[in-house]
PDB file of C-alpha atoms in Angstrom:
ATOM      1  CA  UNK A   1     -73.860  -7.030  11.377  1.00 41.00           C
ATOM      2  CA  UNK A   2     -76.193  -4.206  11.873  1.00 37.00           C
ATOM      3  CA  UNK A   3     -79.311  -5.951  10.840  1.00 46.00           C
ATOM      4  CA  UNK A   4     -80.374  -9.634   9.671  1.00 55.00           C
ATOM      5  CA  UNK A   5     -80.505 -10.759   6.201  1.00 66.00           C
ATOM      6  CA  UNK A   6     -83.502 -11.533   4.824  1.00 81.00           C
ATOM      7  CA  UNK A   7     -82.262 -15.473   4.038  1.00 87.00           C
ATOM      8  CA  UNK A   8     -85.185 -16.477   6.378  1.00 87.00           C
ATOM      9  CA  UNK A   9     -87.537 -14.847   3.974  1.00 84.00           C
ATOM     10  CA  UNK A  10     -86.352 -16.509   1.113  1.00 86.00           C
ATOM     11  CA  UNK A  11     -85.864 -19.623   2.019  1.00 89.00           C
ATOM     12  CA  UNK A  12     -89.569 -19.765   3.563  1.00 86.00           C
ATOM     13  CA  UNK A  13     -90.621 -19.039   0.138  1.00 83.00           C
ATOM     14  CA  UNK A  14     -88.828 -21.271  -1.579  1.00 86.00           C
ATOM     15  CA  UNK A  15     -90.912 -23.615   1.084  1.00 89.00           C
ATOM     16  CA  UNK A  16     -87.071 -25.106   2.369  1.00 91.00           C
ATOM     17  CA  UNK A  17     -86.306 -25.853   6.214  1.00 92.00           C
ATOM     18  CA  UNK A  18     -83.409 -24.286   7.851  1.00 91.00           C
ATOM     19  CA  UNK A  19     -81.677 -27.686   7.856  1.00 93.00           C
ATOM     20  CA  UNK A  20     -82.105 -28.200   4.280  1.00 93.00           C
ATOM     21  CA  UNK A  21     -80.840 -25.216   3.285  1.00 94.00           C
ATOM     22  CA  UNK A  22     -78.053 -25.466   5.826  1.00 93.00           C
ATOM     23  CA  UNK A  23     -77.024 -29.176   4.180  1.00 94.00           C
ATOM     24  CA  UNK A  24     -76.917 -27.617   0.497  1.00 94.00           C
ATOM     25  CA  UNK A  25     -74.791 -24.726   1.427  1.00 94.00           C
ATOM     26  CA  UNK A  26     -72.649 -26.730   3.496  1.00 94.00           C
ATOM     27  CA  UNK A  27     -72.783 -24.844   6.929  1.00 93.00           C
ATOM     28  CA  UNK A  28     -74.133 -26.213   9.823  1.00 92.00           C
ATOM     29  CA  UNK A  29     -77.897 -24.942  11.104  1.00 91.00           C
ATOM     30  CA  UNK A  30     -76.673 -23.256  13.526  1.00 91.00           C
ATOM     31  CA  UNK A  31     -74.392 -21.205  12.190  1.00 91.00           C
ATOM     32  CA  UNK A  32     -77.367 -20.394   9.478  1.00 91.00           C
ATOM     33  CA  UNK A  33     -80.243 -19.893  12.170  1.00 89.00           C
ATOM     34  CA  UNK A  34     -77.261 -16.837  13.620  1.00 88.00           C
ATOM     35  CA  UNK A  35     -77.080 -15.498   9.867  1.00 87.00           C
ATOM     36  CA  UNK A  36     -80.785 -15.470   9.525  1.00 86.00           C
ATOM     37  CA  UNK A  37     -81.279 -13.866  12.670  1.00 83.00           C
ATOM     38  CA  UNK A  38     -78.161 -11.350  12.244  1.00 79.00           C
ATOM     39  CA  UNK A  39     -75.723 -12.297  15.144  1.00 83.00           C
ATOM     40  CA  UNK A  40     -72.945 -12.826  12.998  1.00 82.00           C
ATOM     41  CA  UNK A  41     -71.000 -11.666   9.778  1.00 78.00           C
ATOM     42  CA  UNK A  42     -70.740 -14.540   7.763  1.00 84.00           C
ATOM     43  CA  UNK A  43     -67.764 -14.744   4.934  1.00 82.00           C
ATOM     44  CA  UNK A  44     -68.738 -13.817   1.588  1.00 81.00           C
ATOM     45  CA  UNK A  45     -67.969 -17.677   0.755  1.00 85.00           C
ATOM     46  CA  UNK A  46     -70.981 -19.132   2.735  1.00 88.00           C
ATOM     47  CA  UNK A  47     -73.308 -15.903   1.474  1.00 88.00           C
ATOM     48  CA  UNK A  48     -72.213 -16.790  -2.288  1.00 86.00           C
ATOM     49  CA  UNK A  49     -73.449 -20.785  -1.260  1.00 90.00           C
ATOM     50  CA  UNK A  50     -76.731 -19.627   0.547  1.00 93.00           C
ATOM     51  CA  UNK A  51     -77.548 -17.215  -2.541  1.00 89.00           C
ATOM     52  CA  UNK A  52     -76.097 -20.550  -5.055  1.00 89.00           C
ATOM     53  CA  UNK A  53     -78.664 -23.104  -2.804  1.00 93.00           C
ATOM     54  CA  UNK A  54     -81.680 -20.472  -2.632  1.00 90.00           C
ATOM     55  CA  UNK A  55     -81.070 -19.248  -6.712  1.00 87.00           C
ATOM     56  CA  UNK A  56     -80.774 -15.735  -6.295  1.00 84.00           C
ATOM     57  CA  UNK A  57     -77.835 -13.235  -6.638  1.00 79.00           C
ATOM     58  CA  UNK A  58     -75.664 -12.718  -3.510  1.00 79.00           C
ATOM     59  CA  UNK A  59     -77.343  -8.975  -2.659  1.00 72.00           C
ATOM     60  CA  UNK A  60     -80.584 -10.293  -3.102  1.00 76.00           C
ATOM     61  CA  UNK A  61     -79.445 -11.677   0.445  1.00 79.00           C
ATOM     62  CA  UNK A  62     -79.704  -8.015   1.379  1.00 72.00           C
ATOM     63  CA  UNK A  63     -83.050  -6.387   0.058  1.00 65.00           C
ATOM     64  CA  UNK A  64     -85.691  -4.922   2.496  1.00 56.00           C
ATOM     65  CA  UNK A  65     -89.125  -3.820   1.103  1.00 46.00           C
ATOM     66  CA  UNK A  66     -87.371  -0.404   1.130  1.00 48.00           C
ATOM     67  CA  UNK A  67     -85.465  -1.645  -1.642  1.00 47.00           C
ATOM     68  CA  UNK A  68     -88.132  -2.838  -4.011  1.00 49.00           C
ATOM     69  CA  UNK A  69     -88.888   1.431  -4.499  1.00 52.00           C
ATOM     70  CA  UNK A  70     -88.674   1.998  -8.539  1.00 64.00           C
ATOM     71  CA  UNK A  71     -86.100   4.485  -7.500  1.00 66.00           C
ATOM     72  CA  UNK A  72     -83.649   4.114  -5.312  1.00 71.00           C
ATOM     73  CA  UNK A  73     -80.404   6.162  -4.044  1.00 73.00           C
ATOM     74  CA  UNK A  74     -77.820   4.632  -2.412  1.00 78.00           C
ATOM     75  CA  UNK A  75     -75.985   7.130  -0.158  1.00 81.00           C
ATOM     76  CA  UNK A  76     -72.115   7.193  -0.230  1.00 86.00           C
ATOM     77  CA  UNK A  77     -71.123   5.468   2.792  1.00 85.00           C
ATOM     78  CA  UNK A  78     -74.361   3.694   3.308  1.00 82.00           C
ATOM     79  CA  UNK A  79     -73.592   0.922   1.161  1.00 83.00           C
ATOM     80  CA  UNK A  80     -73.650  -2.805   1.802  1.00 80.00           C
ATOM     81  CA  UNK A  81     -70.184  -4.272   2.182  1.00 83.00           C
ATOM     82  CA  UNK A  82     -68.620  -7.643   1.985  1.00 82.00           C
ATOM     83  CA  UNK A  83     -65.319  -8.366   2.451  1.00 83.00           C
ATOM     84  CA  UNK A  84     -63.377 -11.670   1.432  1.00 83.00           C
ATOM     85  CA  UNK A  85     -62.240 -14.234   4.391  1.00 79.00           C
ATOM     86  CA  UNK A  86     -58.951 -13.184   3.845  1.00 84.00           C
ATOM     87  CA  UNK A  87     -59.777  -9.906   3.544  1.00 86.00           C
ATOM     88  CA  UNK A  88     -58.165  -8.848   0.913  1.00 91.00           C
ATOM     89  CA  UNK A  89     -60.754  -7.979  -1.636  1.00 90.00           C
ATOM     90  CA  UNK A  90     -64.041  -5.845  -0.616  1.00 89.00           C
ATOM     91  CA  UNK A  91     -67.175  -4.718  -2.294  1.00 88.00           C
ATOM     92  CA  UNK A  92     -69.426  -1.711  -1.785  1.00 87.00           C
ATOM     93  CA  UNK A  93     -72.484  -2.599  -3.721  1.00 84.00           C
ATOM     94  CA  UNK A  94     -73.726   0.659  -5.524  1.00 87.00           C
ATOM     95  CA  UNK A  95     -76.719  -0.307  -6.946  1.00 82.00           C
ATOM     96  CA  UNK A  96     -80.254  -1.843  -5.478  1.00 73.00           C
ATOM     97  CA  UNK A  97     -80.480  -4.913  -6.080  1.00 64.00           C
ATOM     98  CA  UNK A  98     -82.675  -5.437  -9.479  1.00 65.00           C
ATOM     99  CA  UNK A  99     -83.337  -8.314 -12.051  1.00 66.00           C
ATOM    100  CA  UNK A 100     -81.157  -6.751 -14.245  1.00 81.00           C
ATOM    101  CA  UNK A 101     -77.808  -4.951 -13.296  1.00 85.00           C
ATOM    102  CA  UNK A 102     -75.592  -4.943 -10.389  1.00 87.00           C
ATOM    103  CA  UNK A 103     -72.763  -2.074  -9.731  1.00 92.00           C
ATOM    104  CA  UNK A 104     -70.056  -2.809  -7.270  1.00 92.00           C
ATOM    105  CA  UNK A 105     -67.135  -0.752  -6.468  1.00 95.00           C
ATOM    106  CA  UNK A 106     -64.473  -3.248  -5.153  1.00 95.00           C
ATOM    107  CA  UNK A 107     -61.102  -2.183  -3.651  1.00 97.00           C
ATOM    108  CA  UNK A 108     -58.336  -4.838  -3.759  1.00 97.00           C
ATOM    109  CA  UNK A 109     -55.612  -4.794  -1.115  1.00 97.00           C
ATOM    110  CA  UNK A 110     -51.765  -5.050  -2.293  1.00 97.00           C
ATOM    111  CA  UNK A 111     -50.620  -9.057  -3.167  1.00 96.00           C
ATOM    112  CA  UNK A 112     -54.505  -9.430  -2.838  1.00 95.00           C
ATOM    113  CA  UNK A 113     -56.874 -11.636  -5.279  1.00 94.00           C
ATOM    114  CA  UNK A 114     -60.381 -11.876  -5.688  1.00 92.00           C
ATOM    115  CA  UNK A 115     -60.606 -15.527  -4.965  1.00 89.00           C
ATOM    116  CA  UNK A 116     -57.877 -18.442  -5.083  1.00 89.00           C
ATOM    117  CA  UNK A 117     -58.183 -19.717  -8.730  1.00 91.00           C
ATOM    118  CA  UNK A 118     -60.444 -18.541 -11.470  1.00 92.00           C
ATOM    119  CA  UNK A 119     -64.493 -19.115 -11.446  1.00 89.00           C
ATOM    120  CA  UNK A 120     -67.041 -18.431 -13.305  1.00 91.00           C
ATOM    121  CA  UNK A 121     -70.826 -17.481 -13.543  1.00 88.00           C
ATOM    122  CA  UNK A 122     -73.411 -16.846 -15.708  1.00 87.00           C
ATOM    123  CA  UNK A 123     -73.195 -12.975 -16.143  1.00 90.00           C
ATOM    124  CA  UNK A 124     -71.285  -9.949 -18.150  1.00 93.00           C
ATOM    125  CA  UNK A 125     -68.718  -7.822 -16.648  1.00 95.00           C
ATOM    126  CA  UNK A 126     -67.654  -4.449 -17.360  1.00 96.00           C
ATOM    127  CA  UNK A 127     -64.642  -3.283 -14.859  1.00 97.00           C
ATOM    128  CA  UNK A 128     -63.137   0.181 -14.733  1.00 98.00           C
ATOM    129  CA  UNK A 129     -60.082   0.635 -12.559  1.00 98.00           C
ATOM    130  CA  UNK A 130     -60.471   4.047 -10.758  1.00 98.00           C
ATOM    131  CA  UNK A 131     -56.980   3.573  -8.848  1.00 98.00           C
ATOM    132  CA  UNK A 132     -54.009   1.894  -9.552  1.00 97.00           C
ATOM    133  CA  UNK A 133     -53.453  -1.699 -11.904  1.00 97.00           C
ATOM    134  CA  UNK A 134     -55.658  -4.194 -12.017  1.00 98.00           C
ATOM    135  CA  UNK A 135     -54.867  -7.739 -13.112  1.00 98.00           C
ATOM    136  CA  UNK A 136     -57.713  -9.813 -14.743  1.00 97.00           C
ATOM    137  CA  UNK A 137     -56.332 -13.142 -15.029  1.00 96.00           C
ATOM    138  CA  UNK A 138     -58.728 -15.753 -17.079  1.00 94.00           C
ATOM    139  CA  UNK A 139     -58.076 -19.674 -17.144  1.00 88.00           C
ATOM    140  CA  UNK A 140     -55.239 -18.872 -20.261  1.00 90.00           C
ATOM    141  CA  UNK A 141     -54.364 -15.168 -20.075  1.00 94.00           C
ATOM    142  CA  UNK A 142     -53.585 -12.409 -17.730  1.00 96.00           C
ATOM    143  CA  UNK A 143     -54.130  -8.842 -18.841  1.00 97.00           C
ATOM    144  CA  UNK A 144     -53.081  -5.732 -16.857  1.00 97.00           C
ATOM    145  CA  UNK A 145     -55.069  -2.708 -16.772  1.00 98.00           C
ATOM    146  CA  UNK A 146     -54.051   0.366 -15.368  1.00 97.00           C
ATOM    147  CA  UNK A 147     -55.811   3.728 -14.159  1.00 97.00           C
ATOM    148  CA  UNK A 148     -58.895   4.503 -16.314  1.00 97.00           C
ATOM    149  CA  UNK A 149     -58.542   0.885 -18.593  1.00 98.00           C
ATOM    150  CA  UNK A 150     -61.950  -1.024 -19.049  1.00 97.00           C
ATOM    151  CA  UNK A 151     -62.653  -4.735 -19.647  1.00 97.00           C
ATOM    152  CA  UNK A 152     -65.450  -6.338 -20.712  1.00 96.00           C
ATOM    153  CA  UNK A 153     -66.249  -9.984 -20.576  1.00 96.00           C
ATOM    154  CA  UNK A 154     -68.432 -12.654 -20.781  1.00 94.00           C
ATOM    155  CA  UNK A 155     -68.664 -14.472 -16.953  1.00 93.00           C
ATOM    156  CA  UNK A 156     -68.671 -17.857 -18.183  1.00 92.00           C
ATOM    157  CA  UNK A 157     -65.069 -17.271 -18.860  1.00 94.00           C
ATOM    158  CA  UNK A 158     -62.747 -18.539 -15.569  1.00 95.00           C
ATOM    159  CA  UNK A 159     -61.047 -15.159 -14.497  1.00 96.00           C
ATOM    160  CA  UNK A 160     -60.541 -13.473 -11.098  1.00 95.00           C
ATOM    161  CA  UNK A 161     -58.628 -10.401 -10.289  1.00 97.00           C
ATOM    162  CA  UNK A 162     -55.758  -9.927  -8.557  1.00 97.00           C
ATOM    163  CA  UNK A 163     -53.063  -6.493  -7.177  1.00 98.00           C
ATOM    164  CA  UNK A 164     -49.764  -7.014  -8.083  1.00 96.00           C
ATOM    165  CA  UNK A 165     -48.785  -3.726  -7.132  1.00 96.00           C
ATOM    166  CA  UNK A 166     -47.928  -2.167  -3.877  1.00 97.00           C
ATOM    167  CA  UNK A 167     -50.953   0.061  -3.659  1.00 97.00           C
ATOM    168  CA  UNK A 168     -54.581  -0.806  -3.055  1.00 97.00           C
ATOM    169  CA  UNK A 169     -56.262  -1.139  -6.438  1.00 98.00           C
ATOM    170  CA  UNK A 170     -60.214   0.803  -6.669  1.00 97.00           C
ATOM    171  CA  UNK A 171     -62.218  -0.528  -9.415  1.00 98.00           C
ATOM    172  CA  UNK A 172     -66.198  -0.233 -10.542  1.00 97.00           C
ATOM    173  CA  UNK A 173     -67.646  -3.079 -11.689  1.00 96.00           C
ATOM    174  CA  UNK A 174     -71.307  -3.572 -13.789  1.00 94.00           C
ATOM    175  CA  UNK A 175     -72.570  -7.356 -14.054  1.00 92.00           C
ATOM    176  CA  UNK A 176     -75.694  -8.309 -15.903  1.00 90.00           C
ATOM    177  CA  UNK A 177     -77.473 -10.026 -14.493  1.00 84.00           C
ATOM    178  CA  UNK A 178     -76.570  -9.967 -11.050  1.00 79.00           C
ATOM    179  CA  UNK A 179     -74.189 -13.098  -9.956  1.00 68.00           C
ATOM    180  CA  UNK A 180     -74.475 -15.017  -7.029  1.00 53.00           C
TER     181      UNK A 180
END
């Protein structure tokens, strides 16, 4: 990790101790007090339960006071990536984060899946796959979207996304409001 988080920050002003929040997100404090001071890249999984625990969305984990600018452009190959433990899912956030809207461009290796069973969140989606098929798969239906097909949903609904194909899949993805 090329710098720290700013999880320190945030949980200081949400007045919690490191142990507390380390308890509620279910990692141990050291392993948190090596996050906070960025000497080690932490899975996705225990970002999305620090952001869950301190109520923000996941790149909120990310912003500097460079970020709060009204205007901000994020250079191509500059972005913020995480990957999934098993690495087979990534996302390159797009956007800064804001209150309002969160763009991700996500790349999803062959056989891969966002996550091991559906979730959901509180949010809307709009996806756009850029490269290849795309399965959205919801807690009844699958649907398959190929090159240049859009979906929009509601969050709440269970769904992840998964490559059937033998190609990496490229996708851009808008959620309002950010998720965590």
């Amino acid at each position: 990790m090329s710098s720290p988080l700013c999880v320190r920050q945030l949980r200081q002003a949400k007045g919690m101790k490191a142990n507390e929040l380390a308890a509620a997100a279910g990692i141990s404090a050291p392993m948190l007090s090596q996050v906070e001071r960025g000497l080690v890249d932490p899975s996705l999984e225990t970002l999305r339960q620090i952001a869950r625990v301190l109520d923000v969305p996941l790149f909120e984990l990310f912003v500097t006071a460079v970020d709060r600018e009204q205007l901000h452009i994020t250079r191509s190959g500059k972005e913020i990536t995480l990957t999934t433990p098993s690495g087979d899912m990534s996302y390159r956030r797009k956007s800064t984060v804001g209150k309002h809207l969160e763009v991700l461009e996500g790349t999803l290796q062959p056989g891969g899946s966002s996550r091991d069973s559906a979730w959901s969140h509180e949010a809307e989606e709009c996806v756009v796959v850029t490269r290849g098929n795309l399965v959205i798969e919801t807690d009844r239906d699958r649907y398959e979207l190929a090159e240049g097909d859009s979906c929009h949903f509601d969050s709440r609904i269970p769904h992840r996304f998964i490559n059937d194909s033998a190609s990496p899949t490229e996708f851009i993805i808008s959620v309002t409001p950010p998720s965590h």
